Tab-separated table of C-alpha atoms and ligand atoms in Angstrom:
chain	number	residue	atom	x	y	z
A	1475	UNK	CA	93.253	-42.335	61.742
A	1476	UNK	CA	95.170	-45.532	60.813
A	1477	UNK	CA	98.843	-45.437	61.674
A	1478	UNK	CA	101.431	-46.044	58.954
A	1479	UNK	CA	104.189	-48.564	59.404
A	1480	UNK	CA	106.857	-45.742	60.275
A	1481	UNK	CA	104.510	-44.236	62.865
A	1482	UNK	CA	103.982	-47.692	64.398
A	1483	UNK	CA	107.757	-48.202	64.682
A	1484	UNK	CA	107.996	-44.699	66.190
A	1485	UNK	CA	105.422	-45.424	68.703
A	1486	UNK	CA	106.933	-48.589	69.645
A	1487	UNK	CA	110.363	-47.139	69.970
A	1488	UNK	CA	108.996	-44.415	72.238
A	1489	UNK	CA	107.224	-46.827	74.321
A	1490	UNK	CA	109.044	-48.085	77.494
A	1491	UNK	CA	106.543	-50.551	78.888
A	1492	UNK	CA	106.243	-48.400	82.044
A	1493	UNK	CA	104.312	-45.533	80.390
A	1494	UNK	CA	100.799	-45.527	81.798
A	1495	UNK	CA	99.081	-42.242	80.962
A	1496	UNK	CA	96.242	-43.030	83.490
A	1497	UNK	CA	98.840	-43.316	86.137
A	1498	UNK	CA	97.484	-44.956	89.485
A	1499	UNK	CA	94.054	-45.429	87.756
A	1500	UNK	CA	95.612	-47.683	85.223
A	1501	UNK	CA	94.091	-51.239	85.053
A	1502	UNK	CA	96.901	-52.722	83.137
A	1503	UNK	CA	94.608	-53.483	80.203
A	1504	UNK	CA	97.604	-54.031	77.986
A	1505	UNK	CA	96.839	-51.313	75.329
A	1506	UNK	CA	99.923	-49.288	76.410
A	1507	UNK	CA	102.086	-52.328	75.667
A	1508	UNK	CA	101.289	-51.953	71.983
A	1509	UNK	CA	101.826	-49.366	69.336
A	1510	UNK	CA	98.085	-48.587	69.760
A	1511	UNK	CA	99.418	-46.569	72.794
A	1512	UNK	CA	99.150	-43.721	70.239
A	1513	UNK	CA	95.403	-43.783	70.771
A	1514	UNK	CA	95.540	-44.000	74.611
A	1515	UNK	CA	94.028	-40.492	75.340
A	1516	UNK	CA	90.868	-41.425	73.555
A	1517	UNK	CA	90.842	-45.048	74.224
A	1518	UNK	CA	91.734	-45.461	77.956
A	1519	UNK	CA	88.584	-46.132	80.013
A	1520	UNK	CA	90.188	-44.084	82.758
A	1521	UNK	CA	91.163	-41.103	80.632
A	1522	UNK	CA	88.159	-40.810	78.554
A	1523	UNK	CA	84.866	-42.299	79.630
A	1524	UNK	CA	82.773	-42.630	76.386
A	1525	UNK	CA	80.472	-45.638	77.200
A	1526	UNK	CA	77.397	-44.032	75.541
A	1527	UNK	CA	79.227	-43.126	72.247
A	1528	UNK	CA	80.716	-46.571	72.030
A	1529	UNK	CA	77.349	-48.356	72.939
A	1530	UNK	CA	75.924	-46.462	69.888
A	1531	UNK	CA	78.713	-47.532	67.652
A	1532	UNK	CA	78.553	-51.202	68.757
A	1533	UNK	CA	74.884	-51.753	69.438
A	1534	UNK	CA	73.220	-49.226	67.444
A	1535	UNK	CA	71.983	-47.334	70.503
A	1536	UNK	CA	72.911	-46.181	73.860
A	1537	UNK	CA	71.099	-46.849	77.235
A	1538	UNK	CA	67.581	-45.635	77.491
A	1539	UNK	CA	67.711	-43.445	80.808
A	1540	UNK	CA	64.036	-43.752	81.161
A	1541	UNK	CA	64.408	-47.614	81.579
A	1542	UNK	CA	65.898	-48.633	84.851
A	1543	UNK	CA	66.832	-52.000	83.427
A	1544	UNK	CA	69.013	-50.204	80.957
A	1545	UNK	CA	70.719	-48.124	83.703
A	1546	UNK	CA	71.613	-51.231	85.351
A	1547	UNK	CA	72.310	-54.019	82.797
A	1548	UNK	CA	73.056	-51.987	79.654
A	1549	UNK	CA	71.771	-52.290	76.199
A	1550	UNK	CA	70.319	-55.836	75.619
A	1551	UNK	CA	68.157	-57.955	73.470
A	1552	UNK	CA	67.464	-60.432	76.186
A	1553	UNK	CA	68.676	-62.087	79.521
A	1554	UNK	CA	68.470	-65.620	80.800
A	1555	UNK	CA	69.957	-67.882	83.555
A	1556	UNK	CA	71.789	-70.812	81.938
A	1557	UNK	CA	74.081	-73.600	82.720
A	1558	UNK	CA	76.000	-76.300	80.861
A	1559	UNK	CA	74.363	-79.688	81.087
A	1560	UNK	CA	77.906	-81.173	81.140
A	1561	UNK	CA	80.007	-78.524	82.866
A	1562	UNK	CA	83.661	-78.167	81.833
A	1563	UNK	CA	85.918	-79.543	84.505
A	1564	UNK	CA	87.909	-76.724	86.271
A	1565	UNK	CA	86.063	-73.826	84.595
A	1566	UNK	CA	85.020	-70.830	86.722
A	1567	UNK	CA	81.406	-71.852	86.503
A	1568	UNK	CA	79.997	-74.195	84.027
A	1569	UNK	CA	82.400	-73.155	81.245
A	1570	UNK	CA	79.842	-71.461	78.964
A	1571	UNK	CA	82.568	-68.932	78.007
A	1572	UNK	CA	85.109	-71.655	76.905
A	1573	UNK	CA	82.408	-73.557	75.013
A	1574	UNK	CA	81.351	-70.657	72.926
A	1575	UNK	CA	85.032	-69.822	71.999
A	1576	UNK	CA	85.629	-73.418	71.114
A	1577	UNK	CA	82.624	-73.608	68.826
A	1578	UNK	CA	83.510	-70.336	67.083
A	1579	UNK	CA	87.016	-71.598	66.311
A	1580	UNK	CA	85.819	-75.147	65.408
A	1581	UNK	CA	83.352	-73.570	62.971
A	1582	UNK	CA	85.722	-71.343	61.325
A	1583	UNK	CA	83.881	-68.146	62.573
A	1584	UNK	CA	87.097	-66.907	63.938
A	1585	UNK	CA	90.805	-67.769	63.355
A	1586	UNK	CA	91.985	-66.850	66.925
A	1587	UNK	CA	90.653	-66.105	70.489
A	1588	UNK	CA	92.217	-63.599	72.788
A	1589	UNK	CA	92.021	-65.064	76.244
A	1590	UNK	CA	94.095	-65.487	79.350
A	1591	UNK	CA	96.078	-68.489	80.460
A	1592	UNK	CA	98.305	-68.551	83.576
A	1593	UNK	CA	102.096	-68.808	83.768
A	1594	UNK	CA	103.697	-72.065	84.680
A	1595	UNK	CA	105.013	-70.887	88.061
A	1596	UNK	CA	101.656	-69.275	89.305
A	1597	UNK	CA	98.154	-70.363	88.632
A	1598	UNK	CA	96.973	-66.786	89.257
A	1599	UNK	CA	99.558	-64.848	87.222
A	1600	UNK	CA	97.762	-63.935	83.937
A	1601	UNK	CA	99.344	-64.684	80.599
A	1602	UNK	CA	97.266	-63.380	77.677
A	1603	UNK	CA	97.414	-65.269	74.348
A	1604	UNK	CA	95.771	-65.667	71.088
A	1605	UNK	CA	94.419	-69.167	71.143
A	1606	UNK	CA	94.303	-71.047	67.959
A	1607	UNK	CA	93.184	-74.537	69.119
A	1608	UNK	CA	90.443	-75.696	71.498
A	1609	UNK	CA	93.206	-76.921	73.862
A	1610	UNK	CA	94.624	-73.487	74.124
A	1611	UNK	CA	91.108	-72.090	74.952
A	1612	UNK	CA	90.540	-74.687	77.434
A	1613	UNK	CA	93.932	-73.837	79.044
A	1614	UNK	CA	92.599	-70.330	79.596
A	1615	UNK	CA	89.473	-71.481	81.578
A	1616	UNK	CA	88.833	-70.254	85.059
A	1617	UNK	CA	89.220	-66.574	86.261
A	1618	UNK	CA	92.658	-65.239	87.014
A	1619	UNK	CA	91.327	-62.804	89.519
A	1620	UNK	CA	94.040	-60.248	88.971
A	1621	UNK	CA	94.574	-57.293	86.452
A	1622	UNK	CA	95.348	-58.792	83.164
A	1623	UNK	CA	96.907	-57.105	80.163
A	1624	UNK	CA	94.743	-58.897	77.622
A	1625	UNK	CA	95.202	-56.133	75.029
A	1626	UNK	CA	98.922	-56.665	75.029
A	1627	UNK	CA	98.615	-59.151	72.299
A	1628	UNK	CA	96.875	-56.837	69.878
A	1629	UNK	CA	99.801	-56.232	67.772
A	1630	UNK	CA	100.104	-59.876	66.894
A	1631	UNK	CA	96.895	-59.826	65.323
A	1632	UNK	CA	97.949	-57.470	62.554
A	1633	UNK	CA	101.394	-59.310	62.264
A	1634	UNK	CA	99.692	-62.589	61.907
A	1635	UNK	CA	97.361	-61.423	59.131
A	1636	UNK	CA	94.360	-62.687	61.128
A	1637	UNK	CA	91.039	-61.215	59.905
A	1638	UNK	CA	88.335	-62.776	62.222
A	1639	UNK	CA	88.713	-62.751	65.930
A	1640	UNK	CA	87.049	-63.226	69.324
A	1641	UNK	CA	88.142	-61.341	72.284
A	1642	UNK	CA	87.184	-62.514	75.697
A	1643	UNK	CA	87.636	-59.798	78.308
A	1644	UNK	CA	86.403	-57.452	81.169
A	1645	UNK	CA	84.858	-54.081	80.814
A	1646	UNK	CA	87.984	-51.853	80.915
A	1647	UNK	CA	89.741	-54.061	78.347
A	1648	UNK	CA	86.711	-54.047	76.078
A	1649	UNK	CA	86.172	-50.264	76.267
A	1650	UNK	CA	89.766	-49.686	75.076
A	1651	UNK	CA	89.384	-52.457	72.408
A	1652	UNK	CA	86.097	-50.935	71.014
A	1653	UNK	CA	87.912	-47.447	70.836
A	1654	UNK	CA	90.729	-48.908	68.594
A	1655	UNK	CA	88.569	-51.644	66.708
A	1656	UNK	CA	88.659	-49.770	63.409
A	1657	UNK	CA	92.524	-49.794	63.593
A	1658	UNK	CA	92.963	-53.448	63.920
A	1659	UNK	CA	92.358	-54.309	60.196
A	1660	UNK	CA	89.781	-57.082	61.166
A	1661	UNK	CA	86.909	-58.153	58.923
A	1662	UNK	CA	84.968	-59.557	61.931
A	1663	UNK	CA	85.431	-58.946	65.704
A	1664	UNK	CA	83.260	-60.760	68.117
A	1665	UNK	CA	83.350	-59.793	71.921
A	1666	UNK	CA	82.543	-62.185	74.746
A	1667	UNK	CA	82.541	-60.257	77.929
A	1668	UNK	CA	82.289	-61.137	81.666
A	1669	UNK	CA	81.179	-58.782	84.407
A	1670	UNK	CA	84.040	-57.653	86.712
A	1671	UNK	CA	84.399	-55.962	89.994
A	1672	UNK	CA	87.032	-55.458	92.895
A	1673	UNK	CA	89.902	-56.812	90.949
A	1674	UNK	CA	93.370	-56.546	92.418
A	1675	UNK	CA	97.052	-56.654	91.427
A	1676	UNK	CA	98.983	-59.934	92.169
A	1677	UNK	CA	100.400	-58.519	95.607
A	1678	UNK	CA	96.670	-57.456	96.531
A	1679	UNK	CA	95.367	-60.860	95.596
A	1680	UNK	CA	97.952	-62.451	98.023
A	1681	UNK	CA	96.860	-60.079	100.794
A	1682	UNK	CA	93.239	-60.914	100.151
A	1683	UNK	CA	93.817	-64.657	100.245
A	1684	UNK	CA	95.974	-64.397	103.426
A	1685	UNK	CA	93.536	-62.183	105.311
A	1686	UNK	CA	90.466	-64.134	104.240
A	1687	UNK	CA	91.197	-67.863	103.599
A	1688	UNK	CA	92.156	-70.448	106.067
A	1689	UNK	CA	94.727	-71.982	103.584
A	1690	UNK	CA	95.834	-69.235	101.037
A	1691	UNK	CA	98.394	-71.267	99.156
A	1692	UNK	CA	95.896	-74.136	98.305
A	1693	UNK	CA	93.100	-71.963	96.753
A	1694	UNK	CA	92.481	-72.767	93.016
A	1695	UNK	CA	89.332	-70.775	92.425
A	1696	UNK	CA	87.111	-68.256	94.429
A	1697	UNK	CA	83.990	-66.337	93.922
A	1698	UNK	CA	81.732	-63.826	95.779
A	1699	UNK	CA	78.590	-65.796	95.464
A	1700	UNK	CA	74.858	-64.966	95.404
A	1701	UNK	CA	74.548	-66.536	98.882
A	1702	UNK	CA	76.480	-63.512	100.395
A	1703	UNK	CA	79.644	-65.724	101.060
A	1704	UNK	CA	82.996	-65.919	99.375
A	1705	UNK	CA	83.418	-69.550	98.230
A	1706	UNK	CA	87.065	-70.758	98.044
A	1707	UNK	CA	87.829	-73.993	96.337
A	1708	UNK	CA	91.007	-75.783	97.419
A	1709	UNK	CA	93.339	-78.194	95.746
A	1710	UNK	CA	91.800	-81.145	97.510
A	1711	UNK	CA	88.303	-80.198	96.220
A	1712	UNK	CA	87.147	-78.879	99.560
A	1713	UNK	CA	85.018	-75.738	99.593
A	1714	UNK	CA	85.519	-72.914	102.260
A	1715	UNK	CA	82.921	-70.219	102.742
A	1716	UNK	CA	83.462	-66.891	104.449
A	1717	UNK	CA	80.442	-64.677	104.811
A	1718	UNK	CA	80.800	-61.194	103.204
A	1719	UNK	CA	79.892	-59.468	106.550
A	1720	UNK	CA	82.763	-61.229	108.111
A	1721	UNK	CA	85.467	-59.858	105.692
A	1722	UNK	CA	88.210	-57.755	107.347
A	1723	UNK	CA	87.089	-54.623	105.610
A	1724	UNK	CA	89.547	-52.561	107.690
A	1725	UNK	CA	92.403	-54.437	106.399
A	1726	UNK	CA	91.041	-55.010	102.927
A	1727	UNK	CA	90.131	-51.391	102.119
A	1728	UNK	CA	93.253	-50.653	100.090
A	1729	UNK	CA	93.444	-53.877	98.470
A	1730	UNK	CA	91.316	-53.242	95.448
A	1731	UNK	CA	93.066	-51.657	92.517
A	1732	UNK	CA	92.215	-47.890	92.121
A	1733	UNK	CA	91.068	-48.607	88.647
A	1734	UNK	CA	88.390	-50.931	89.982
A	1735	UNK	CA	87.454	-48.379	92.753
A	1736	UNK	CA	86.718	-45.880	89.925
A	1737	UNK	CA	85.027	-48.220	87.626
A	1738	UNK	CA	81.401	-47.986	86.513
A	1739	UNK	CA	81.298	-50.692	83.804
A	1740	UNK	CA	80.645	-53.690	86.084
A	1741	UNK	CA	78.347	-55.334	83.361
A	1742	UNK	CA	80.725	-54.955	80.478
A	1743	UNK	CA	78.484	-52.609	78.440
A	1744	UNK	CA	80.384	-52.967	75.110
A	1745	UNK	CA	80.614	-56.809	74.740
A	1746	UNK	CA	78.304	-58.555	72.197
A	1747	UNK	CA	77.397	-61.124	74.852
A	1748	UNK	CA	77.994	-61.189	78.582
A	1749	UNK	CA	78.283	-64.250	80.648
A	1750	UNK	CA	78.421	-63.779	84.465
A	1751	UNK	CA	76.450	-65.140	87.452
A	1752	UNK	CA	75.097	-62.323	89.565
A	1753	UNK	CA	71.601	-61.988	87.983
A	1754	UNK	CA	71.109	-65.746	88.205
A	1755	UNK	CA	70.004	-68.148	90.982
A	1756	UNK	CA	72.721	-69.771	92.888
A	1757	UNK	CA	74.553	-72.407	90.645
A	1758	UNK	CA	73.576	-70.737	87.383
A	1759	UNK	CA	75.153	-68.373	84.973
A	1760	UNK	CA	73.757	-65.041	83.880
A	1761	UNK	CA	73.475	-64.344	80.170
A	1762	UNK	CA	72.950	-60.957	78.697
A	1763	UNK	CA	72.639	-60.703	75.013
A	1764	UNK	CA	73.508	-57.374	73.704
A	1765	UNK	CA	73.209	-57.476	70.022
A	1766	UNK	CA	72.699	-59.887	66.959
A	1767	UNK	CA	76.430	-60.862	67.187
A	1768	UNK	CA	75.836	-61.945	70.764
A	1769	UNK	CA	72.759	-64.016	69.862
A	1770	UNK	CA	74.743	-65.663	66.986
A	1771	UNK	CA	77.350	-66.647	69.675
A	1772	UNK	CA	74.884	-67.951	72.132
A	1773	UNK	CA	73.103	-70.064	69.513
A	1774	UNK	CA	76.317	-71.956	68.940
A	1775	UNK	CA	76.034	-73.672	72.295
A	1776	UNK	CA	72.235	-73.808	72.606
A	1777	UNK	CA	72.248	-77.671	72.557
A	1778	UNK	CA	74.866	-77.773	75.293
A	1779	UNK	CA	72.977	-75.662	77.854
A	1780	UNK	CA	69.673	-75.597	79.911
A	1781	UNK	CA	68.063	-72.244	80.538
A	1782	UNK	CA	65.370	-70.549	82.591
A	1783	UNK	CA	64.054	-67.075	82.685
A	1784	UNK	CA	65.642	-64.441	84.861
A	1785	UNK	CA	63.853	-63.694	88.134
A	1786	UNK	CA	63.852	-60.839	90.551
A	1787	UNK	CA	62.903	-61.035	94.460
A	1788	UNK	CA	63.275	-58.662	97.424
A	1789	UNK	CA	64.247	-55.165	97.944
A	1790	UNK	CA	67.875	-54.087	98.047
A	1791	UNK	CA	67.545	-50.431	98.984
A	1792	UNK	CA	67.842	-50.655	102.828
A	1793	UNK	CA	70.706	-53.052	102.609
A	1794	UNK	CA	72.685	-50.879	100.285
A	1795	UNK	CA	72.024	-47.704	102.208
A	1796	UNK	CA	73.151	-49.348	105.472
A	1797	UNK	CA	76.341	-50.636	103.858
A	1798	UNK	CA	77.528	-47.162	102.781
A	1799	UNK	CA	78.675	-45.858	106.322
A	1800	UNK	CA	79.620	-49.388	107.337
A	1801	UNK	CA	82.156	-49.701	104.517
A	1802	UNK	CA	83.305	-46.114	105.101
A	1803	UNK	CA	84.061	-46.885	108.804
A	1804	UNK	CA	85.685	-50.297	107.844
A	1805	UNK	CA	83.173	-52.058	110.214
A	1806	UNK	CA	84.131	-55.875	110.631
A	1807	UNK	CA	81.630	-58.049	112.553
A	1808	UNK	CA	82.692	-60.898	114.799
A	1809	UNK	CA	82.535	-64.095	112.849
A	1810	UNK	CA	79.416	-65.568	114.834
A	1811	UNK	CA	77.538	-62.398	114.050
A	1812	UNK	CA	78.583	-62.335	110.366
A	1813	UNK	CA	77.541	-66.048	109.927
A	1814	UNK	CA	74.188	-65.265	111.542
A	1815	UNK	CA	73.703	-62.195	109.365
A	1816	UNK	CA	74.665	-64.183	106.208
A	1817	UNK	CA	72.144	-66.941	107.043
A	1818	UNK	CA	69.272	-64.276	107.549
A	1819	UNK	CA	70.095	-62.267	104.541
A	1820	UNK	CA	70.256	-65.245	102.402
A	1821	UNK	CA	66.701	-66.151	103.512
A	1822	UNK	CA	65.160	-62.665	103.204
A	1823	UNK	CA	67.751	-60.772	101.041
A	1824	UNK	CA	67.611	-59.860	97.359
A	1825	UNK	CA	67.603	-62.647	94.749
A	1826	UNK	CA	68.184	-62.861	90.959
A	1827	UNK	CA	68.201	-59.540	89.231
A	1828	UNK	CA	67.609	-57.905	92.514
A	1829	UNK	CA	70.842	-59.397	93.867
A	1830	UNK	CA	72.709	-58.162	90.749
A	1831	UNK	CA	71.178	-54.615	91.519
A	1832	UNK	CA	72.236	-54.859	95.102
A	1833	UNK	CA	75.941	-55.568	94.042
A	1834	UNK	CA	75.807	-52.788	91.345
A	1835	UNK	CA	74.450	-50.151	93.850
A	1836	UNK	CA	76.904	-51.205	96.594
A	1837	UNK	CA	79.951	-50.886	94.300
A	1838	UNK	CA	78.648	-47.722	92.343
A	1839	UNK	CA	78.041	-45.748	95.649
A	1840	UNK	CA	81.443	-46.817	97.014
A	1841	UNK	CA	83.224	-45.942	93.669
A	1842	UNK	CA	81.472	-42.623	93.298
A	1843	UNK	CA	82.698	-41.589	96.848
A	1844	UNK	CA	86.200	-42.783	95.880
A	1845	UNK	CA	86.320	-40.691	92.820
A	1846	UNK	CA	84.795	-37.786	94.511
A	1847	UNK	CA	87.307	-37.923	97.272
A	1848	UNK	CA	90.429	-38.901	95.367
A	1849	UNK	CA	89.860	-37.428	91.755
A	1850	UNK	CA	87.137	-34.672	92.195
A	1851	UNK	CA	88.192	-32.964	88.922
A	1852	UNK	CA	87.224	-36.186	87.115
A	1853	UNK	CA	83.891	-36.820	88.849
A	1854	UNK	CA	81.576	-35.147	86.311
A	1855	UNK	CA	82.992	-36.551	83.180
A	1856	UNK	CA	84.080	-39.991	84.416
A	1857	UNK	CA	80.781	-41.178	85.991
A	1858	UNK	CA	78.405	-42.128	83.144
A	1859	UNK	CA	74.857	-40.781	83.324
A	1860	UNK	CA	73.446	-44.090	84.065
A	1861	UNK	CA	75.671	-44.495	87.056
A	1862	UNK	CA	74.621	-41.103	88.292
A	1863	UNK	CA	70.973	-42.192	88.225
A	1864	UNK	CA	71.900	-45.332	90.275
A	1865	UNK	CA	73.872	-43.460	92.798
A	1866	UNK	CA	71.240	-40.605	93.093
A	1867	UNK	CA	68.910	-43.179	94.829
A	1868	UNK	CA	70.987	-42.978	97.969
A	1869	UNK	CA	72.089	-40.529	100.662
A	1870	UNK	CA	75.926	-40.291	100.551
A	1871	UNK	CA	78.118	-38.559	103.045
A	1872	UNK	CA	78.946	-34.922	102.002
A	1873	UNK	CA	82.708	-35.591	102.108
B	2014	LIG	P1	85.358	-70.255	81.826
B	2014	LIG	O1	85.035	-71.097	80.716
B	2014	LIG	O2	86.000	-70.727	83.032
B	2014	LIG	O3	86.350	-69.055	81.235
B	2014	LIG	C1	86.792	-67.960	81.920
B	2014	LIG	C2	87.316	-66.948	80.844
B	2014	LIG	O4	87.674	-65.752	81.531
B	2014	LIG	C3	88.473	-67.455	80.071
B	2014	LIG	O5	88.326	-67.498	78.786
B	2014	LIG	C4	89.785	-66.387	80.500
B	2014	LIG	O6	90.316	-65.990	79.332
B	2014	LIG	C5	88.815	-65.206	80.993
B	2014	LIG	N1	89.584	-64.600	82.075
B	2014	LIG	C6	90.163	-65.064	83.186
B	2014	LIG	N2	90.667	-64.207	83.965
B	2014	LIG	C7	90.450	-63.135	83.309
B	2014	LIG	C8	91.023	-61.755	83.549
B	2014	LIG	N3	91.559	-61.429	84.770
B	2014	LIG	N4	90.634	-60.693	82.603
B	2014	LIG	C9	89.901	-61.073	81.687
B	2014	LIG	N5	89.485	-62.254	81.332
B	2014	LIG	C10	89.798	-63.148	82.125
B	2014	LIG	N6	80.622	-62.255	87.245
B	2014	LIG	C11	79.635	-61.699	87.879
B	2014	LIG	O7	78.365	-61.946	87.664
B	2014	LIG	N7	79.908	-60.973	88.904
B	2014	LIG	C12	81.198	-60.459	89.287
B	2014	LIG	O8	81.435	-59.662	90.181
B	2014	LIG	C13	82.250	-61.023	88.537
B	2014	LIG	N8	83.536	-60.715	88.747
B	2014	LIG	C14	84.477	-61.170	87.891
B	2014	LIG	C15	85.833	-60.778	88.143
B	2014	LIG	C16	86.923	-61.157	87.324
B	2014	LIG	C17	88.218	-60.684	87.367
B	2014	LIG	C18	86.574	-62.014	86.095
B	2014	LIG	C19	87.560	-62.461	85.215
B	2014	LIG	C20	85.233	-62.573	86.000
B	2014	LIG	C21	84.193	-62.049	86.765
B	2014	LIG	N9	82.789	-62.519	86.770
B	2014	LIG	C22	81.923	-61.937	87.468
B	2014	LIG	C23	82.476	-63.588	85.550
B	2014	LIG	C24	82.392	-64.812	86.248
B	2014	LIG	O9	83.328	-65.117	87.400
B	2014	LIG	C25	82.841	-66.032	85.249
B	2014	LIG	O10	84.035	-65.638	84.642
B	2014	LIG	C26	81.911	-66.068	84.013
B	2014	LIG	O11	80.563	-66.384	84.518
B	2014	LIG	C27	82.347	-67.099	83.066
B	2014	LIG	O12	82.257	-68.393	83.668
B	2014	LIG	P2	82.634	-69.762	82.765
B	2014	LIG	O13	82.642	-70.833	83.541
B	2014	LIG	O14	81.821	-69.730	81.578
B	2014	LIG	O15	84.068	-69.249	82.268
B	2015	LIG	FE1	97.042	-47.793	79.114
B	2015	LIG	FE2	95.084	-49.656	79.680
B	2015	LIG	FE3	96.424	-48.424	81.709
B	2015	LIG	FE4	94.724	-46.865	80.252
B	2015	LIG	S1	94.249	-48.782	81.564
B	2015	LIG	S2	96.778	-46.220	80.889
B	2015	LIG	S3	94.939	-47.740	78.174
B	2015	LIG	S4	97.267	-49.862	80.055
């Protein structure tokens, strides 16, 4: 149902920005900062899990539950590893996301790009914008590793009269966007997604940096890498690495946002094109083309990237099974043991797509237990069928 102007005014008047129907599970996606809050009960990823239906609407089919690649990576036409031959300085990886957005704008395929810059005062405080120039897109490069209200700019689209738009975002934002897509009055919507996991609010990020990095105030960029280490890049260009197994799990257990502890859309199922890293060899980005729109978008930067086929090596199952009770008990290894474990697992551990499966399995089992313990009434409807298949491979504690 499309809202009339008077209904929009009424919704806005009724909408103190503190209304968050998903309560503690809210990921601050931004929808509730707009008059589209009218649709929140159907659209919110944490109130109404409808990934299957929205896949059907967006890609023409939902996941094939007989195909394990579909359980893990979602509907796709193809996957590859890629990197820019001339990386963008200061991008999170090589800047494939920013490059695609710039091409789409320069070629007139879209009139604006929803992306996230940071505030002047704080490099990690997200500031969603509709970029209309390549400079504004570039100013949004690099992850703001905090919950970001990307959809808060949706009202501006209609007000500006824009008809062709690219939205860059993570899974929970894109699920809500797809649910209200038909209300936006657009002729063309393109969606460029990134995977996302373990996000935090700004205070949680500070705690994570202070607990984990030797110099929290100089961190400009960090990533949980495929070599089982967190890589922190500092202002002076130095890189600090901390093995996953050395993280102070007991102190960090509550740092991740409850929304992220109950999320099963790590791989951004509803984007046209997904650009991450976890299914690719170290140093490369991982590309998942979900539909024809996604292929069109990737083609725009084909002459700026080198590619290689995805590979898969190792067997994640034992490592995942062992991590379940270890995480539950908040086990933290002494640093020497964590470093040793990191070296061993890097040599013999899962690689390529198997690393991506390792990460998905570890997070889905943890999140399944979180929802079961904290929101048992939501468990059945909130966990998608593909996630139930993934979790079902492991022995979980009864309570
Ligand atoms: P760039 O060209 O640097 O562009 C980055 C884009 O990200 C910008 O357009 C910006 O608008 C957008 N962005 C920045 N912060 C946010 C935010 N908080 N919410 C929404 N959009 C944002 N990939 C994996 O494979 N596994 C992961 O576990 C994983 N976790 C991630 C967690 C977060 C919070 C984010 C934002 C991304 C994550 N990614 C993950 C994706 C990966 O880190 C890179 O963002 C991706 O590969 C694109 O790199 P790039 O150099 O092409 O991006
Ligand atoms: Fe609203 Fe988004 Fe929070 Fe759901 S996650 S309550 S749609 S702001």
